[in-house]
XYZ file of C-alpha atoms in Angstrom:
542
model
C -28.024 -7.585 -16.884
C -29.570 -4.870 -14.644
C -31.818 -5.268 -11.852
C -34.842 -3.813 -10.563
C -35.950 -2.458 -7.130
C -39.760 -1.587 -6.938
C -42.047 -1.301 -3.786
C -45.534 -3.172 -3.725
C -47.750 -1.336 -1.908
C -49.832 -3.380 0.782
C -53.829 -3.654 0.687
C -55.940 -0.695 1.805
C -52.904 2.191 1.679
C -54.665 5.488 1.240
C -54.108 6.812 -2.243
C -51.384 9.545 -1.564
C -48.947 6.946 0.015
C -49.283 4.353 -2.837
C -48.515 6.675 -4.931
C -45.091 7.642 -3.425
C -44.865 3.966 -3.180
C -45.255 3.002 -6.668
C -43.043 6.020 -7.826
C -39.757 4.328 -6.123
C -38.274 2.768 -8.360
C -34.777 1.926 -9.076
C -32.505 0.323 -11.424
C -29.153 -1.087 -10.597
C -26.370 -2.379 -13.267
C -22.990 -2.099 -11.747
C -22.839 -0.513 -7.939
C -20.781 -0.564 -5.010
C -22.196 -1.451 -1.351
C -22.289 1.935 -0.066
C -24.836 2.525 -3.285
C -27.118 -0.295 -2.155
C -26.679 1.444 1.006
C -28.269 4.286 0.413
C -31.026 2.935 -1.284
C -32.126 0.835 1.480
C -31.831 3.417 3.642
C -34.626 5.309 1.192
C -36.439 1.696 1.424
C -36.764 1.577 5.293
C -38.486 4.706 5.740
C -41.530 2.671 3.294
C -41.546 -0.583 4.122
C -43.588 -2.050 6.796
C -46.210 -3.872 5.268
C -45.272 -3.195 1.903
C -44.030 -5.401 -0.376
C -39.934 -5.186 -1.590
C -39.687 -6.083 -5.667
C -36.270 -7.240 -6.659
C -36.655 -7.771 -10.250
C -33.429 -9.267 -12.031
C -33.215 -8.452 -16.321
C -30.855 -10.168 -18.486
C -30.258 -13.017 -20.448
C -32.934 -15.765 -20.806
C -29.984 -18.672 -19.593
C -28.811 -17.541 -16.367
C -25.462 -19.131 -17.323
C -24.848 -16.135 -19.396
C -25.385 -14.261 -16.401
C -22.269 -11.693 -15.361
C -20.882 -13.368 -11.904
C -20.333 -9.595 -10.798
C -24.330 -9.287 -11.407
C -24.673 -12.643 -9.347
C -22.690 -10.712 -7.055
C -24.766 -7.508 -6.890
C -27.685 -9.601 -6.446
C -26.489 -11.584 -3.598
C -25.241 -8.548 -1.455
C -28.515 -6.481 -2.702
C -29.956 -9.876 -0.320
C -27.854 -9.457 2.438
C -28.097 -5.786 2.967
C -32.150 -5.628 3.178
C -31.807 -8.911 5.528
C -28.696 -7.561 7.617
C -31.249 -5.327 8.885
C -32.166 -5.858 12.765
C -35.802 -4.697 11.659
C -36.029 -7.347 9.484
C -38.155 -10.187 9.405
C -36.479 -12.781 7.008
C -38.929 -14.973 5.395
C -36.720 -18.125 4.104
C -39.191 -19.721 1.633
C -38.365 -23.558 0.848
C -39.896 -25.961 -1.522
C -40.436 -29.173 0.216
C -39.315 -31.346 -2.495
C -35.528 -30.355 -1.630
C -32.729 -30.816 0.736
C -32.353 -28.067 3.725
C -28.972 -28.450 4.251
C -28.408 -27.258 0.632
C -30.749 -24.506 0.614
C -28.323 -21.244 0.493
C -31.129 -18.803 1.715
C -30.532 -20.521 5.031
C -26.989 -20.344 4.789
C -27.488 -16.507 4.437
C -30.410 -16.185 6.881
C -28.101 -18.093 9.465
C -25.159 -15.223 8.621
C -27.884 -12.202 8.941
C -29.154 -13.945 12.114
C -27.422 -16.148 13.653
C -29.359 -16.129 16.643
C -32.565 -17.296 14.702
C -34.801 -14.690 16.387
C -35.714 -12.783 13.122
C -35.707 -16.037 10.769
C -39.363 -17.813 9.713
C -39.559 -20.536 7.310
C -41.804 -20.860 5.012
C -42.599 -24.523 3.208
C -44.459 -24.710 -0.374
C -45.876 -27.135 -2.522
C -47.333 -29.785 0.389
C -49.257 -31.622 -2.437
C -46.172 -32.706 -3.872
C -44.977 -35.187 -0.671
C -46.776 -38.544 -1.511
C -44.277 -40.092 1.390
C -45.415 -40.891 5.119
C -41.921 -40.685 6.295
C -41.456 -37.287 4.650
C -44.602 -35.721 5.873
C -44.283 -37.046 9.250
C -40.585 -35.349 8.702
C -42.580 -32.235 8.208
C -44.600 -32.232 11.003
C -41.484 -32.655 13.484
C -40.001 -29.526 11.596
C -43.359 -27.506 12.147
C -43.576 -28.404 15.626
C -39.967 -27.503 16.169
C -38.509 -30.774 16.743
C -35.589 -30.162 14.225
C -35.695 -26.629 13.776
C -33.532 -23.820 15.040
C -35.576 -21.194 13.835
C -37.008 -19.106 17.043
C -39.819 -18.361 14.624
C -40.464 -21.724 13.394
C -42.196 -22.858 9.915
C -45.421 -21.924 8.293
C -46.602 -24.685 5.077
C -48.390 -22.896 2.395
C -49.705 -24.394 -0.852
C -49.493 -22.948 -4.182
C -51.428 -22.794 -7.136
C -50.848 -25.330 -9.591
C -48.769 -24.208 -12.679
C -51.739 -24.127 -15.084
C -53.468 -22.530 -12.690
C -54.310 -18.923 -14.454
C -58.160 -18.426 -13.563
C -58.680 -18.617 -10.389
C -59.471 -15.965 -7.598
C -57.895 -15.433 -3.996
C -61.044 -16.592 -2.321
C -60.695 -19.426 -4.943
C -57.240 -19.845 -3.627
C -57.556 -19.551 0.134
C -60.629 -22.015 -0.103
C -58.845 -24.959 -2.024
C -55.978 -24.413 0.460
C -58.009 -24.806 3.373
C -59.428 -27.741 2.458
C -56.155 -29.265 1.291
C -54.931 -28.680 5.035
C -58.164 -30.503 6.680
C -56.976 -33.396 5.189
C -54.312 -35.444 7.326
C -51.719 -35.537 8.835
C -51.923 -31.294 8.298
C -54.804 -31.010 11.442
C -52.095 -31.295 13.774
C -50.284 -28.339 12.934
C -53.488 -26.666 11.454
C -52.429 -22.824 13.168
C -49.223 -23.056 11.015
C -50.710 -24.213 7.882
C -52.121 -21.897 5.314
C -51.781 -18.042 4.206
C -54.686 -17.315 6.399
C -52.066 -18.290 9.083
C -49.108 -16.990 8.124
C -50.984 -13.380 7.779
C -51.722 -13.408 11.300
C -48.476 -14.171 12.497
C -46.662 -11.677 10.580
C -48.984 -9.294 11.515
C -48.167 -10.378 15.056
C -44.566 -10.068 14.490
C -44.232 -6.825 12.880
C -46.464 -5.279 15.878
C -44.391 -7.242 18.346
C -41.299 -5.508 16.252
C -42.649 -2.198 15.982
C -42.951 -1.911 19.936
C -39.626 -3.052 20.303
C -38.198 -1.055 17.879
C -40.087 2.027 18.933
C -37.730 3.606 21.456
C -34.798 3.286 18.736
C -36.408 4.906 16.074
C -37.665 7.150 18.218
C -34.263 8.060 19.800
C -32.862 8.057 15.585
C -35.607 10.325 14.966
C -34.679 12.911 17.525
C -31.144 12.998 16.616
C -31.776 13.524 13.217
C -34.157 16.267 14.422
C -31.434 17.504 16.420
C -28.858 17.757 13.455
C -31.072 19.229 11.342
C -31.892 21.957 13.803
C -28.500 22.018 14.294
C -28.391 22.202 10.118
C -30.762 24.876 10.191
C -29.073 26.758 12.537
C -26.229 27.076 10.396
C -28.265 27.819 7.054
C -30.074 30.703 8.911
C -33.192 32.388 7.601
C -34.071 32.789 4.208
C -30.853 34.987 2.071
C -32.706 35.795 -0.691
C -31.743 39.813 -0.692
C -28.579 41.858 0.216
C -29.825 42.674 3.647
C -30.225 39.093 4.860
C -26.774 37.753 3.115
C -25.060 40.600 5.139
C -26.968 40.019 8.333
C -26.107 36.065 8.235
C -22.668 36.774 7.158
C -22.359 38.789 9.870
C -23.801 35.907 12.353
C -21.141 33.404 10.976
C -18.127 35.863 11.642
C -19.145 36.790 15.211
C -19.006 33.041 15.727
C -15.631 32.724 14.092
C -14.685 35.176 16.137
C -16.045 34.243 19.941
C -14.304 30.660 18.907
C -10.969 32.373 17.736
C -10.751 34.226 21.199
C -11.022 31.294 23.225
C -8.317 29.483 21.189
C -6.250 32.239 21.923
C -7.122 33.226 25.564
C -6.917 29.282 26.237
C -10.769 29.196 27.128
C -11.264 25.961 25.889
C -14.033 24.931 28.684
C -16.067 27.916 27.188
C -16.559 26.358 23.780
C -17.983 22.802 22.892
C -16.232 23.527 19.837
C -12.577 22.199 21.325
C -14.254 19.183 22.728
C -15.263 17.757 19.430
C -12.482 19.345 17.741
C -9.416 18.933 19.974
C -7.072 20.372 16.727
C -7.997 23.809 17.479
C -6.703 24.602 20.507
C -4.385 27.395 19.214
C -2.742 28.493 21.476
C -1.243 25.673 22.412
C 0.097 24.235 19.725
C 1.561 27.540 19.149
C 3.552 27.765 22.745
C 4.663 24.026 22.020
C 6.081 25.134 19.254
C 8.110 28.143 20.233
C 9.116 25.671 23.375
C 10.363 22.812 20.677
C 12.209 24.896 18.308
C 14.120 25.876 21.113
C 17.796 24.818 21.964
C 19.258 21.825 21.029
C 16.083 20.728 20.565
C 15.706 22.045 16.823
C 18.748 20.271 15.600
C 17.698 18.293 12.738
C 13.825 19.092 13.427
C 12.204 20.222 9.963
C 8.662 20.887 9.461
C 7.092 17.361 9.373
C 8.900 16.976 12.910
C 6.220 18.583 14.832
C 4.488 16.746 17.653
C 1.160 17.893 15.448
C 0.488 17.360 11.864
C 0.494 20.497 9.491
C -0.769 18.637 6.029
C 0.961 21.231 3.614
C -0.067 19.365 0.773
C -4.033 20.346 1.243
C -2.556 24.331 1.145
C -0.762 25.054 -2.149
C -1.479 28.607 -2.159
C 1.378 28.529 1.194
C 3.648 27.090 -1.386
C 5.582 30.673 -2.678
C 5.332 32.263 0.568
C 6.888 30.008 3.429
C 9.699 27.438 3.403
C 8.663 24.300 2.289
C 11.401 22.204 2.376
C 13.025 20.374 5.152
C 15.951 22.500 7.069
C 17.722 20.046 9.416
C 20.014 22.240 11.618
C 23.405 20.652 12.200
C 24.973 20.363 15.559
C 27.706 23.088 15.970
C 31.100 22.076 14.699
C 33.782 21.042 17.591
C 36.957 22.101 18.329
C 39.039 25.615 18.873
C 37.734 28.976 17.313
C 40.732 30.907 18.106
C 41.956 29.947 14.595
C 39.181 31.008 12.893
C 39.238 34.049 14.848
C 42.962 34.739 14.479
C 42.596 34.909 10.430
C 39.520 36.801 10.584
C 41.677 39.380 12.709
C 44.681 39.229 10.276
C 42.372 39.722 8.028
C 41.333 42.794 9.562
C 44.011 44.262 11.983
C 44.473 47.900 12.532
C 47.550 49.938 12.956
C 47.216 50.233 17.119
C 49.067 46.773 18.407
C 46.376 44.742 21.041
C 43.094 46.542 19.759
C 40.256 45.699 17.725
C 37.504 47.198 16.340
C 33.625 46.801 16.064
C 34.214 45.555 12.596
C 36.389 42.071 13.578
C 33.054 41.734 15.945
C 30.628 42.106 13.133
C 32.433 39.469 11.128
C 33.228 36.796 13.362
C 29.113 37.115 14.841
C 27.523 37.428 11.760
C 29.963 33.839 10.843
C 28.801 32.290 14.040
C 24.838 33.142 13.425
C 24.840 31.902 9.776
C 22.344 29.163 10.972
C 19.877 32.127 12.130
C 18.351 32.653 9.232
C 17.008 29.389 8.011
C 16.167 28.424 11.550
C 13.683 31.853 11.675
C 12.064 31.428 8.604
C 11.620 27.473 9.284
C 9.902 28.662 12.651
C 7.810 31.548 11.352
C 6.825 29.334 8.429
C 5.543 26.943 10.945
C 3.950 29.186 12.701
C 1.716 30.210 9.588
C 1.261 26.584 8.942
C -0.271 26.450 12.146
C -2.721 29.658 12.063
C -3.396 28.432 8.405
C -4.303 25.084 9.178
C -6.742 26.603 12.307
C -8.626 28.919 10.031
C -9.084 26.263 7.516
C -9.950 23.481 9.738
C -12.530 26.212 11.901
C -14.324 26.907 9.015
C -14.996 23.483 7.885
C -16.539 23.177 11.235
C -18.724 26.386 11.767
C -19.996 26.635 8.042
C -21.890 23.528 6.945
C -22.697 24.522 3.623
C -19.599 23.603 1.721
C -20.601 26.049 -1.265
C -20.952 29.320 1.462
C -17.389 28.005 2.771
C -15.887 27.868 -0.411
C -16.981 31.232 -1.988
C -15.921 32.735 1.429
C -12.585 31.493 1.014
C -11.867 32.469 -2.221
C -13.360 35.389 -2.557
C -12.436 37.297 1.075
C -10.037 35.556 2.663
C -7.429 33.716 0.714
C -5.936 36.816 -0.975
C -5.820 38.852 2.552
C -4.395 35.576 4.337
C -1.549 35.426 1.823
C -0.962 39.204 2.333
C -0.543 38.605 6.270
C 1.409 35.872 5.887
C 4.206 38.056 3.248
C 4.248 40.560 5.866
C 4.974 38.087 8.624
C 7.919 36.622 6.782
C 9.177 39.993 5.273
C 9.502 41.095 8.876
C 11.398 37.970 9.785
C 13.524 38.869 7.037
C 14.212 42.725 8.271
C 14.721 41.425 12.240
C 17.637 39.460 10.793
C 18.762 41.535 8.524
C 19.076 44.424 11.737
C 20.136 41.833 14.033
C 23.198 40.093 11.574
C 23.941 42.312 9.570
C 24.274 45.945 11.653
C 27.063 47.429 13.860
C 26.997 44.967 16.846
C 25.375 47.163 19.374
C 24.163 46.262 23.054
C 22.692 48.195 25.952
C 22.335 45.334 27.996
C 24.498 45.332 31.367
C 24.272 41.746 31.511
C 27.214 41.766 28.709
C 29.201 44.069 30.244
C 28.725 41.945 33.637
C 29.770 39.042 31.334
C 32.477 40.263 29.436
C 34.126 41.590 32.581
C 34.011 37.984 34.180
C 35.361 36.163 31.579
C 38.194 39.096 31.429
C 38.773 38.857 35.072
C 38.946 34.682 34.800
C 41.528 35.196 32.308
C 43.373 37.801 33.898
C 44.049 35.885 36.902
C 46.145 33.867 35.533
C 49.345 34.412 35.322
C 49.983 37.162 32.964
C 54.127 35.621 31.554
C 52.323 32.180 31.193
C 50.081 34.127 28.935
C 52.404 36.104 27.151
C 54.015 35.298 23.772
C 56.518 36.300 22.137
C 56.719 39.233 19.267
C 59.539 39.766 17.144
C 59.937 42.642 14.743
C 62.572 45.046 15.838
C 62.189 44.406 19.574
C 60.620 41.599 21.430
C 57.533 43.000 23.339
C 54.729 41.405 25.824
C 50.794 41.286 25.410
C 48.143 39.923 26.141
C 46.606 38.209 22.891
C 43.951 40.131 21.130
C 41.996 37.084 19.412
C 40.773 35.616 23.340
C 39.510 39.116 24.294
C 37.850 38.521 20.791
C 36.273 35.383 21.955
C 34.942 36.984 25.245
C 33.155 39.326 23.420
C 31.809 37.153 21.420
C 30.511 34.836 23.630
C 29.112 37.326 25.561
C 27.573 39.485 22.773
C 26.301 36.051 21.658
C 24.688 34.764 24.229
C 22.930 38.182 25.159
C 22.009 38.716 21.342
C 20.454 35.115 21.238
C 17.827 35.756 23.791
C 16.575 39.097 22.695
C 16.443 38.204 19.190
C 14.185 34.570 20.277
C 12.142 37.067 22.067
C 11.706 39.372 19.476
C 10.842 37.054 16.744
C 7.767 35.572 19.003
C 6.391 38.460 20.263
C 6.748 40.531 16.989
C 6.380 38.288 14.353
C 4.807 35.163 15.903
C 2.378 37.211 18.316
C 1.993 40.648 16.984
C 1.867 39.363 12.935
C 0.076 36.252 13.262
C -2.019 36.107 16.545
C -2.273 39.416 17.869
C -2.287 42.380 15.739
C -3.974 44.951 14.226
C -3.631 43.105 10.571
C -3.160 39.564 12.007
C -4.768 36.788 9.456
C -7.173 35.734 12.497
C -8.627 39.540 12.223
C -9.598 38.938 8.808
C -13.035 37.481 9.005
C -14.763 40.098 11.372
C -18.381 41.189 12.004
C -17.750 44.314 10.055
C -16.641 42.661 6.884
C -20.105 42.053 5.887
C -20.773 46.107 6.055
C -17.433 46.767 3.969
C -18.376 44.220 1.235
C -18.956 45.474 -2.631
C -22.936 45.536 -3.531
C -22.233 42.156 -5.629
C -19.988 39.714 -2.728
C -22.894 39.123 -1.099
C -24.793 37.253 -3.385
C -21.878 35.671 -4.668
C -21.023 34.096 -1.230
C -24.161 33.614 0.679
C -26.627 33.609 -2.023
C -29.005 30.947 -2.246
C -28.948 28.593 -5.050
C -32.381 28.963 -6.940
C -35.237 26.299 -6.445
């Protein structure tokens, strides 16, 4: 079974319009909603006058009929009537029940108001009955009707009825309604009639509906200067590809600076797409994977969504999987520290070496390493997810979006992004794995405090003993360890959270001279080989 949708044109249309009329045609067999959708929508910019053709094909018994075709027939109905520009026409026989009639069960759920719903009764000559007529009459006049548009009676031709002409028609009709008790209601009897009041109503709906369409009109005017704006002139040589290439990168670019200068009041960009303020997102980050904070925060743990999944080609370059930072361990680190210095211990009794340092901090900062790449793979997440999500905004035309991804960009973003983790990479390398060095007074300043604290103490309280060939006094190695330590530590923790956001964070991702958001300039379009033009911006033909 298939059906059929056609458009009749109405009297008198000029010849070029009935023949865009009659071309519509279309033929549905098994379609969703949103398809009947869109064909209506083509309908409505016809039909005002003209005549909608539903046309169902199939099997002579309609109890071989598909229900899923019932189905598509029923919600082919209700769509066209769902329409608030729609006049629904509910046409009745009289010789049957209206409380069983099921086109005003559906008129009533398109309308329930009754403001857009006109009955229409046929076959008249078949009610022989006083009581029914008279039943009639009270239904024209409104007496049992909650139709705001009330009932029209028309008569039809008689089955065998294959000769005659309209004026033929109209005539026999007339007289059939001079006869009584159809005077009384004589302006709703007839075609002649019901003409005139639909040609009432759809003036009375066009002036209503005027201001709508009118305000639909100019917003699709709007987006399609909008459209238009995007497209640009005609790109059918090298000159114009590289003159609107060079348009759409200035833009990227004026949008990109406000994101990172936090001009967001200077762009209506951010107020329609809130997701790329930049700049933000990326100080809220370095502020969350701060402190205590980061224990057990992994990538999905941001308070903004990063959906990795849409951005395989990130896969082989930043950390993927979830690293959930411990808590540190509890409890005394003198042990630790005491076999690390047996380990280690020189000939001079009470001293220690860079080297016992070196250990113990490069023990203590183990966590360092997965914690940096977790943040600078975040971090390109972020400025990945911004370019991506910018372009889908500024360039319309999916196919100019796409070529200029693949073919410029994604190559060059994965190169930034390498270079922003292999720099990660060398800062902790120098920072964990060199000769503990620091030119910081602060750790002098704190070393010699925590000496002094300890100092004060009393000195025999502190002492042990030593055995081995004398008893001696000192004071224990492994806590001036620990001082250092702490101190070195504490110092080495800041500068190295410093460095990692302004070098690799700000200077590799945001800021510098290779950053990815430096990719996609004006003067890429001059740089580009004689063929990328026309690959990216070319037109299609036709």
């Amino acid at each position: 079974m298939s059906v059929s949708i056609s458009i009749i044109p109405r009297p008198n249309t000029d010849e070029t319009l009935k023949a865009r009329l009659l071309q519509f045609q279309r033929r549905i067999t098994e379609m969703e909603n949103k398809d009947l959708t869109n064909i209506f929508e083509e309908i409505c910019q016809f039909l005002s006058q003209d005549i909608l053709k539903i046309e169902m094909s199939g099997p002579d018994n309609l109890s071989g009929t598909y229900a899923s075709d019932i189905v598509l027939v029923e919600n082919v109905v209700k769509l066209y009537m769902s329409n608030r520009r729609t006049i629904i026409l509910a046409v009745i026989p009289y010789n049957v029940d209206l409380a069983t009639q099921e086109i005003l069960k559906l008129a009533e759920a398109a309308d329930p108001g009754g403001i857009r719903t006109m009955g229409v009764l046929t076959k008249p000559d078949l009610v022989t009955e006083r009581t029914t007529k008279d039943a009639i009459i009270d239904l024209v006049l409104g007496k049992r009707s909650n139709l705001r548009l009330g009932y029209y009676i028309v008569k039809n031709r008689s089955a065998d009825d294959n000769i005659s002409t309209v004026s033929d028609r109209l005539a026999a009709e007339k007289a059939f309604f001079m006869a009584p008790p159809w005077p009384s209601v004589a302006d709703r009897c007839g075609i002649t009639s019901l003409k005139a009041r639909l040609r009432d109503l759809l003036m009375s709906v066009s002036k209503q509906e005027f201001p709508y369409v009118k305000s639909e009109i100019e917003q699709r005017l709007l987006q399609c200067r909008a459209d238009l704006e995007i497209i640009g002139p005609s790109r059918a040589d090298q000159g114009s590809q590289r003159l609107y290439l060079g348009k759409l990168t200035s833009r990227f670019q004026l949008v990109t600076q406000a994101a990172l200068n936090v001009h967001y009041t200077g762009d209506q960009v951010f107020n329609t797409e809130p997701t790329l303020k930049l700049a933000t997102k990326m100080i809220k980050l370095n502020e969350d994977d701060e402190g205590e904070s980061s224990f057990r925060r992994s990538l999905d743990d941001l308070p903004f969504e990063v959906p990795l999944f849409y951005y395989p080609e990130l896969n082989d370059i930043i950390l993927t999987d979830d690293y959930q930072c411990p808590k540190p361990l509890k409890g005394p680190i003198l042990t630790h520290i005491e076999e690390a210095l047996e380990s280690s211990r020189r000939p001079e009794l009470g001293t220690f070496g860079g080297t016992i340092l070196g250990t113990v901090f490069k023990e203590q900062s183990e966590k360092w390493e997965p914690l940096v790449l977790s943040h600078t793979s975040k971090a390109i997440a972020l400025v990945h997810e911004y370019i991506f999500q910018l372009l889908t905004k500024l360039y319309l035309d999916k196919q100019i979006r796409d070529q200029l991804w693949n073919i410029l960009l994604l190559d060059k973003l994965r190169n930034a992004y390498r270079r922003a983790m292999s720099y990660a990479r060398f800062l902790l390398a120098i920072e964990r794995g060199s000769r503990p060095t620091m030119l910081n007074h602060y750790f002098n300043a704190n070393l010699q405090k925590k000496r002094s604290e300890r100092m004060t103490r009393s000195l025999m309280a502190m002492a042990i003993s030593f055995s081995g060939g004398g008893e001696e006094r000192y004071v224990p190695v492994c806590e001036d360890i620990l001082d250092t330590l702490m101190s070195y530590y504490k110092i080495s923790r800041k500068r190295f959270v410093d460095v990692i956001c302004q070098q690799v964070v700000s200077h590799f991702l945001l800021e510098g001279d290779e950053n990815p958001l430096q990719i996609l300039v004006p003067d890429l379009a001059i740089r580009l080989d004689l063929e990328q033009p026309e690959l990216i911006t070319g037109e299609d033909e036709g």
